[in-house]
Tab-separated table of C-alpha atoms in Angstrom:
chain	number	residue	atom	x	y	z
X	76	MET	CA	16.185	-2.870	8.387
X	77	SER	CA	14.863	-3.791	5.010
X	78	LEU	CA	17.680	-2.084	3.278
X	79	ALA	CA	20.049	-3.164	5.124
X	80	VAL	CA	19.637	-6.345	6.337
X	81	TYR	CA	17.053	-8.369	3.640
X	82	GLN	CA	17.926	-6.068	0.488
X	83	PRO	CA	20.938	-7.782	0.389
X	84	ILE	CA	19.793	-11.647	1.137
X	85	MET	CA	17.227	-11.420	-1.695
X	86	GLU	CA	19.272	-9.364	-4.792
X	87	PRO	CA	20.302	-11.908	-6.738
X	88	HIS	CA	23.994	-12.210	-7.346
X	89	GLY	CA	26.579	-13.980	-9.818
X	90	PHE	CA	26.103	-16.299	-13.195
X	91	TRP	CA	23.983	-19.341	-14.102
X	92	THR	CA	25.529	-21.406	-17.654
X	93	ASP	CA	23.557	-21.792	-20.136
X	94	PRO	CA	23.631	-26.202	-20.421
X	95	ALA	CA	22.873	-25.839	-24.245
X	96	THR	CA	25.535	-23.388	-25.203
X	97	GLY	CA	27.759	-22.440	-22.582
X	98	ALA	CA	26.975	-19.295	-22.435
X	99	MET	CA	27.350	-17.164	-18.797
X	100	TYR	CA	24.234	-14.764	-18.351
X	101	PRO	CA	23.921	-12.760	-15.583
X	102	VAL	CA	21.619	-13.833	-12.500
X	103	VAL	CA	17.742	-12.013	-13.040
X	104	ALA	CA	14.933	-11.231	-10.112
X	105	SER	CA	11.888	-13.093	-10.141
X	106	ASN	CA	8.179	-12.145	-8.996
X	107	ASN	CA	8.202	-10.729	-5.654
X	108	THR	CA	12.826	-10.740	-5.474
X	109	TYR	CA	11.813	-6.841	-4.501
X	110	TRP	CA	9.800	-7.841	-1.315
X	111	PRO	CA	11.663	-5.392	1.267
X	112	ARG	CA	11.391	-1.761	-0.590
X	113	ASP	CA	7.612	-2.249	-0.920
X	114	ILE	CA	8.360	-2.514	2.592
X	115	ARG	CA	9.755	-0.031	2.536
X	116	GLN	CA	8.155	2.349	0.519
X	117	THR	CA	4.867	1.066	2.586
X	118	ALA	CA	6.500	2.642	5.123
X	119	ILE	CA	7.542	5.825	3.791
X	120	LEU	CA	3.526	6.646	2.528
X	121	VAL	CA	2.757	5.612	6.244
X	122	ALA	CA	4.467	8.262	7.674
X	123	PHE	CA	3.312	10.232	4.885
X	124	ALA	CA	-0.600	9.543	5.380
X	125	ALA	CA	1.016	10.512	9.394
X	126	VAL	CA	1.618	13.737	8.986
X	127	ILE	CA	-1.541	14.435	7.667
X	128	LEU	CA	-2.865	12.674	10.384
X	129	ILE	CA	-0.654	14.779	12.876
X	130	CYS	CA	-1.660	18.221	10.620
X	131	ARG	CA	-5.615	17.643	10.702
X	132	ALA	CA	-5.481	17.279	6.243
X	133	ASN	CA	-4.056	20.812	5.980
X	134	LEU	CA	-4.054	21.607	2.725
X	135	ARG	CA	-0.333	22.861	3.147
X	136	ALA	CA	0.944	20.333	5.629
X	137	ILE	CA	-0.580	17.545	2.574
X	138	LEU	CA	1.555	19.594	0.159
X	139	VAL	CA	5.062	19.973	2.355
X	140	ALA	CA	4.682	16.152	3.543
X	141	ALA	CA	4.409	15.495	-0.007
X	142	ALA	CA	7.616	17.028	-0.933
X	143	GLY	CA	9.232	15.343	1.976
X	144	THR	CA	7.772	11.978	0.581
X	145	ALA	CA	9.042	12.330	-2.475
X	146	VAL	CA	12.796	13.203	-1.292
X	147	TRP	CA	12.598	10.338	1.383
X	148	ILE	CA	12.346	7.881	-2.001
X	149	ALA	CA	14.260	9.127	-3.651
X	150	ALA	CA	17.121	8.941	-0.846
X	151	ASP	CA	15.910	5.150	-0.192
X	152	LEU	CA	16.528	3.982	-3.948
X	153	VAL	CA	20.686	6.170	-4.048
X	154	LEU	CA	21.048	4.171	-0.276
X	155	ASP	CA	19.994	1.247	-2.522
X	156	ARG	CA	22.096	1.958	-5.562
X	157	VAL	CA	25.178	2.646	-2.921
X	158	ASP	CA	24.219	-0.982	-1.524
X	159	VAL	CA	24.151	-0.343	2.317
X	160	HIS	CA	23.928	-3.295	4.432
X	161	GLY	CA	24.648	-4.666	7.655
X	162	SER	CA	22.958	-4.408	11.086
X	163	GLY	CA	24.744	-1.621	12.174
X	164	THR	CA	24.080	0.350	9.184
X	165	ALA	CA	20.005	-0.595	10.285
X	166	ALA	CA	20.581	0.936	12.874
X	167	VAL	CA	21.720	4.364	12.159
X	168	LEU	CA	18.979	4.709	8.513
X	169	ALA	CA	16.130	4.221	11.241
X	170	GLY	CA	17.278	6.851	13.469
X	171	ALA	CA	18.021	8.817	10.588
X	172	GLY	CA	13.783	7.634	9.209
X	173	ALA	CA	12.844	8.805	12.558
X	174	ALA	CA	14.364	11.812	12.844
X	175	ALA	CA	13.235	12.394	9.294
X	176	PHE	CA	9.616	11.651	10.090
X	177	ALA	CA	9.739	13.872	12.669
X	178	VAL	CA	11.781	17.479	10.956
X	179	THR	CA	9.116	16.747	7.987
X	180	ALA	CA	6.006	16.633	10.265
X	181	LEU	CA	7.302	19.792	12.853
X	182	VAL	CA	7.764	21.859	9.151
X	183	ALA	CA	4.368	21.174	8.110
X	184	ARG	CA	3.377	21.706	10.860
X	185	ARG	CA	4.520	25.052	11.152
X	186	LEU	CA	4.033	26.202	8.078
X	187	SER	CA	0.459	24.960	7.942
X	188	THR	CA	-2.316	27.862	8.617
X	189	GLY	CA	-3.761	25.613	11.527
X	190	GLU	CA	-7.259	25.512	10.436
X	191	PRO	CA	-8.147	21.195	9.846
X	192	GLY	CA	-8.579	20.263	5.960
X	193	GLY	CA	-12.121	19.586	4.466
X	194	GLU	CA	-14.232	16.276	4.682
X	195	ARG	CA	-13.011	15.551	1.502
X	196	THR	CA	-9.550	15.403	2.234
X	197	VAL	CA	-9.951	13.100	5.108
X	198	HIS	CA	-11.900	10.962	3.774
X	199	LEU	CA	-9.689	10.615	0.452
X	200	THR	CA	-6.244	10.453	2.764
X	201	ALA	CA	-7.816	8.076	5.239
X	202	THR	CA	-9.498	5.365	2.563
X	203	MET	CA	-5.452	5.519	0.411
X	204	THR	CA	-4.262	4.767	4.309
X	205	ALA	CA	-6.498	1.272	4.689
X	206	VAL	CA	-6.600	0.366	1.601
X	207	LEU	CA	-2.249	-0.009	1.417
X	208	GLY	CA	-2.956	-1.576	4.374
X	209	ALA	CA	-5.051	-3.328	3.147
X	210	LEU	CA	-2.990	-4.987	-0.007
X	211	THR	CA	0.297	-4.770	1.975
X	212	LEU	CA	-0.797	-8.175	3.519
X	213	LEU	CA	0.127	-8.904	-0.349
X	214	VAL	CA	3.523	-8.886	0.440
X	215	THR	CA	4.880	-11.996	-0.655
X	216	THR	CA	8.481	-13.409	-0.826
X	217	PRO	CA	9.775	-15.391	-4.989
X	218	TRP	CA	9.790	-18.475	-2.713
X	219	GLU	CA	7.565	-21.899	-3.281
X	220	GLU	CA	6.048	-22.800	-0.680
X	221	PRO	CA	6.083	-24.810	2.105
X	222	VAL	CA	9.432	-22.940	2.646
X	223	THR	CA	11.449	-25.482	5.382
X	224	ASP	CA	15.129	-23.258	5.243
X	225	PRO	CA	15.539	-22.576	7.967
X	226	ALA	CA	17.448	-18.967	6.734
X	227	LYS	CA	14.098	-18.702	4.762
X	228	VAL	CA	11.817	-19.230	7.447
X	229	ARG	CA	13.175	-16.861	8.931
X	230	VAL	CA	12.928	-14.063	6.800
X	231	GLU	CA	9.585	-15.112	6.322
X	232	ASN	CA	8.780	-14.305	9.450
X	233	ALA	CA	10.641	-11.465	9.673
X	234	LEU	CA	8.150	-10.373	6.582
X	235	THR	CA	4.628	-11.303	8.563
X	236	LEU	CA	5.951	-9.781	11.527
X	237	LEU	CA	6.676	-6.067	9.174
X	238	GLU	CA	3.090	-7.117	7.406
X	239	VAL	CA	1.420	-6.952	9.808
X	240	ALA	CA	2.851	-3.607	11.846
X	241	LEU	CA	2.736	-2.096	8.447
X	242	ALA	CA	-1.254	-3.126	8.524
X	243	VAL	CA	-1.159	-1.776	11.973
X	244	ALA	CA	-0.129	1.459	11.633
X	245	CYS	CA	-2.471	1.770	8.456
X	246	ALA	CA	-5.669	1.000	10.066
X	247	ALA	CA	-4.324	3.600	13.397
X	248	VAL	CA	-3.846	6.472	10.984
X	249	ALA	CA	-7.256	6.081	9.081
X	250	ALA	CA	-8.804	5.209	12.374
X	251	GLY	CA	-7.327	8.836	13.394
X	252	LEU	CA	-8.600	10.431	10.828
X	253	ILE	CA	-11.726	9.800	10.362
X	254	ARG	CA	-14.518	11.052	13.558
X	255	PRO	CA	-17.651	8.051	13.066
X	256	ALA	CA	-20.494	8.592	15.695
X	257	GLY	CA	-20.440	5.210	15.963
X	258	TRP	CA	-17.493	2.517	15.403
X	259	ARG	CA	-19.998	-0.737	15.610
X	260	ARG	CA	-20.238	-0.720	11.116
X	261	VAL	CA	-16.918	0.261	10.805
X	262	ALA	CA	-15.653	-2.963	12.740
X	263	VAL	CA	-17.608	-4.812	10.512
X	264	PHE	CA	-16.560	-4.183	7.490
X	265	GLY	CA	-12.833	-3.805	8.867
X	266	ALA	CA	-13.805	-7.719	10.199
X	267	VAL	CA	-14.608	-8.786	6.628
X	268	ALA	CA	-11.104	-7.075	5.216
X	269	ALA	CA	-9.662	-9.319	7.840
X	270	LEU	CA	-11.326	-12.228	6.847
X	271	ALA	CA	-10.501	-11.861	2.954
X	272	ALA	CA	-7.183	-10.617	3.478
X	273	TRP	CA	-6.496	-14.234	5.078
X	274	SER	CA	-8.769	-15.799	1.860
X	275	VAL	CA	-5.891	-13.999	-0.539
X	276	THR	CA	-2.914	-14.919	1.936
X	277	ALA	CA	-4.011	-18.959	3.153
X	278	VAL	CA	-6.475	-19.820	0.576
X	279	GLU	CA	-4.751	-20.976	-3.165
X	280	SER	CA	-9.031	-20.711	-5.298
X	281	LEU	CA	-11.243	-18.927	-6.767
X	282	ASP	CA	-11.932	-17.733	-3.003
X	283	GLY	CA	-8.520	-16.134	-2.675
X	284	LEU	CA	-9.216	-14.857	-5.620
X	285	ALA	CA	-12.246	-13.110	-4.728
X	286	GLY	CA	-10.614	-11.880	-1.727
X	287	LEU	CA	-8.505	-10.499	-4.063
X	288	VAL	CA	-11.087	-7.608	-5.356
X	289	VAL	CA	-13.111	-8.244	-1.217
X	290	LEU	CA	-9.928	-6.965	0.435
X	291	PRO	CA	-9.790	-3.311	-0.459
X	292	VAL	CA	-13.027	-3.070	-1.117
X	293	THR	CA	-13.628	-3.642	2.326
X	294	ALA	CA	-10.854	-1.711	3.576
X	295	ALA	CA	-12.552	1.498	1.465
X	296	ALA	CA	-16.024	0.382	3.102
X	297	ALA	CA	-14.699	0.714	6.612
X	298	VAL	CA	-14.035	4.337	6.365
X	299	ALA	CA	-16.783	5.127	4.250
X	300	ALA	CA	-18.513	3.587	7.136
X	301	ALA	CA	-17.740	6.369	9.945
X	302	ARG	CA	-20.176	9.146	7.610
X	303	ASP	CA	-23.869	9.600	9.100
X	304	THR	CA	-25.105	7.243	6.003
X	305	PRO	CA	-27.989	5.127	4.931
X	306	LEU	CA	-26.289	0.857	5.369
X	307	TRP	CA	-27.550	0.890	1.885
X	308	ARG	CA	-25.440	3.226	0.312
X	309	LEU	CA	-22.711	1.837	2.386
X	310	LEU	CA	-23.951	-0.867	0.555
X	311	VAL	CA	-24.209	-0.010	-3.393
X	312	ALA	CA	-20.443	2.333	-2.565
X	313	ALA	CA	-18.837	-1.319	-2.058
X	314	ALA	CA	-20.708	-3.099	-4.571
X	315	GLY	CA	-19.407	-0.220	-6.933
X	316	GLY	CA	-15.883	-0.458	-5.702
X	317	ALA	CA	-16.332	-4.200	-6.404
X	318	VAL	CA	-17.614	-3.662	-10.295
X	319	LEU	CA	-14.348	-0.946	-10.695
X	320	MET	CA	-11.636	-2.573	-9.148
X	321	LEU	CA	-11.627	-4.797	-11.675
X	322	PRO	CA	-11.155	-3.295	-14.941
X	323	ALA	CA	-8.417	-0.676	-12.771
X	324	PHE	CA	-6.278	-3.323	-12.006
X	325	LEU	CA	-4.869	-4.458	-15.473
X	326	ILE	CA	-4.906	-0.580	-15.682
X	327	VAL	CA	-3.033	-0.115	-11.922
X	328	TYR	CA	-0.990	-3.739	-12.727
X	329	LEU	CA	0.965	-2.103	-15.903
X	330	ILE	CA	1.501	0.759	-15.310
X	331	GLY	CA	2.973	-0.129	-11.575
X	332	SER	CA	4.667	-2.646	-12.927
X	333	ALA	CA	6.781	-0.215	-15.373
X	334	LEU	CA	6.747	1.986	-11.759
X	335	GLY	CA	9.106	-1.045	-10.685
X	336	ALA	CA	11.640	-2.133	-13.268
X	337	ALA	CA	11.781	1.952	-13.852
X	338	MET	CA	13.141	1.922	-9.652
X	339	THR	CA	14.930	-1.909	-10.311
X	340	SER	CA	17.305	0.373	-12.620
X	341	ALA	CA	17.486	3.724	-10.434
X	342	ALA	CA	18.627	1.508	-7.921
X	343	SER	CA	20.885	-0.465	-9.822
X	344	SER	CA	19.079	-3.905	-8.907
X	345	PRO	CA	19.366	-6.648	-11.949
X	346	PRO	CA	15.569	-6.817	-13.706
X	347	VAL	CA	13.366	-8.991	-12.992
X	348	ASN	CA	13.440	-12.463	-15.474
X	349	SER	CA	10.634	-10.684	-18.129
X	350	ALA	CA	8.732	-13.587	-17.754
X	351	ASP	CA	7.816	-11.843	-14.271
X	352	THR	CA	6.398	-9.096	-12.865
X	353	ASP	CA	8.344	-6.176	-10.767
X	354	LEU	CA	4.815	-4.333	-9.321
X	355	ALA	CA	5.588	-1.530	-7.664
X	356	LEU	CA	2.696	-2.470	-4.798
X	357	PRO	CA	2.564	0.746	-2.003
X	358	PHE	CA	1.822	2.957	-5.591
X	359	ALA	CA	-0.390	0.194	-7.036
X	360	ALA	CA	-2.317	0.484	-3.336
X	361	VAL	CA	-2.508	3.789	-3.260
X	362	VAL	CA	-3.930	4.354	-7.004
X	363	CYS	CA	-6.630	2.362	-6.013
X	364	GLY	CA	-7.238	3.373	-2.361
X	365	LEU	CA	-7.882	7.043	-4.499
X	366	ILE	CA	-10.056	4.812	-7.382
X	367	LEU	CA	-12.089	4.147	-3.907
X	368	ALA	CA	-12.055	7.197	-2.372
X	369	GLY	CA	-14.097	8.931	-5.234
X	370	ILE	CA	-17.095	5.830	-5.434
X	371	THR	CA	-17.414	5.472	-1.706
X	372	GLY	CA	-17.108	9.718	-1.436
X	373	TRP	CA	-19.372	10.429	-4.299
X	374	VAL	CA	-21.685	7.789	-3.087
X	375	THR	CA	-21.877	8.086	0.668
X	376	GLY	CA	-21.680	11.806	0.147
X	377	PRO	CA	-23.971	14.569	0.030
X	378	ALA	CA	-23.578	15.199	-4.226
X	379	PHE	CA	-25.095	11.774	-4.620
X	380	ASN	CA	-28.863	12.414	-3.074
X	381	ARG	CA	-27.978	15.730	-5.497
X	382	SER	CA	-28.098	13.619	-8.289
X	383	ALA	CA	-31.030	11.180	-7.256
X	384	PRO	CA	-33.686	11.223	-9.322
X	385	VAL	CA	-36.239	12.982	-7.182
X	386	PRO	CA	-39.637	10.475	-7.133
X	387	THR	CA	-42.633	12.205	-8.555
X	388	GLN	CA	-45.858	12.298	-5.951
X	389	VAL	CA	-49.006	11.135	-7.648
X	390	PRO	CA	-51.617	11.972	-6.701
C-alpha cells in the first residue's frame, strides 16, 4: 500500500518558478517526504527477523533470510522506479509480499540444520528488532503541525496505524526470540520505552531530545532484561548504551543520509533539498540496534564477569 498508494501522493511533481529570474526548476523533496519507503523497508526488515524467529536463529537460515531481504529491497526500488500505483496494484503487491515471505521462510527452514542459533545470535537479532520497532515510531510526514487538510489528515492517520502495527510486530518478534525467566523487568523497560516514544513524538522540547536517546536504549534494555543478570548490570548496560548513542547518532545519521540519497537516485525519485536530509531510517535503526546489542550483550553476559577485576581479600 505504501508503494502503490502513498508513494505517488508524496513524490514531488512539476516545477517552480524563481520570482527573481523567472527560471523554472523541478520541485524537490524535503525531510520525511519519502516516509512510505521507510515504512516498506521496515516491514521487509521485520519479515527478515520473523524468518529468523521461525528458524530459531539458525545461522544458515539467517544467511538465506538476508539474501531474500536484499532481493526484496532491490525489487522494491525497481518497482518504485517504474512508478507503480493504484489500489489494485497495492493488493497484488501485498499478495506478492506475503508469498515472498512464505517462500523465504520455507527455503530458510529447509536449508537450516534444524539446530537453534547461539544465545549471542538470538540476543543480537532480538535487540536489533526491538530497536527497529522503537525507532519506527519516529517516521513522520513532511508537513508542519497542526495538519488540518482532510486529505493530509487521512495520510497522517494511515501513517500512525502503519507505525503502530510495525512497532507491535517488532515487539512480538523480539519477544518470541527471547526466553526470559520472568517478564516483570522486560515489561518495566518496555514501558519506559513507550513513555520515551510519547516524549519524542508529542513533546517539542529538551524532553523530546532526551527521549530520542532513551527510546532505543530502553528498547535494547528490555531485551537484555530477559537474561538472568543482576539489575545493576542492566542499569550499567543502559547507561553505557546512552553514552554510546550520542556519537553513534552522528555517524549513523551521516551514513544513513548517504544511503537514503543513493536509494532515492536508484528509484529515480526527485532528490531531497540540499538543505534537508534523506535519512534511511530503518537501516539507521538497525545499526543503532547492533551497537546497543553489543554493549548490552557484553555487560549482561558472562564475559563481563571475566573481564571485571577480582577483589582481593584483606587478611
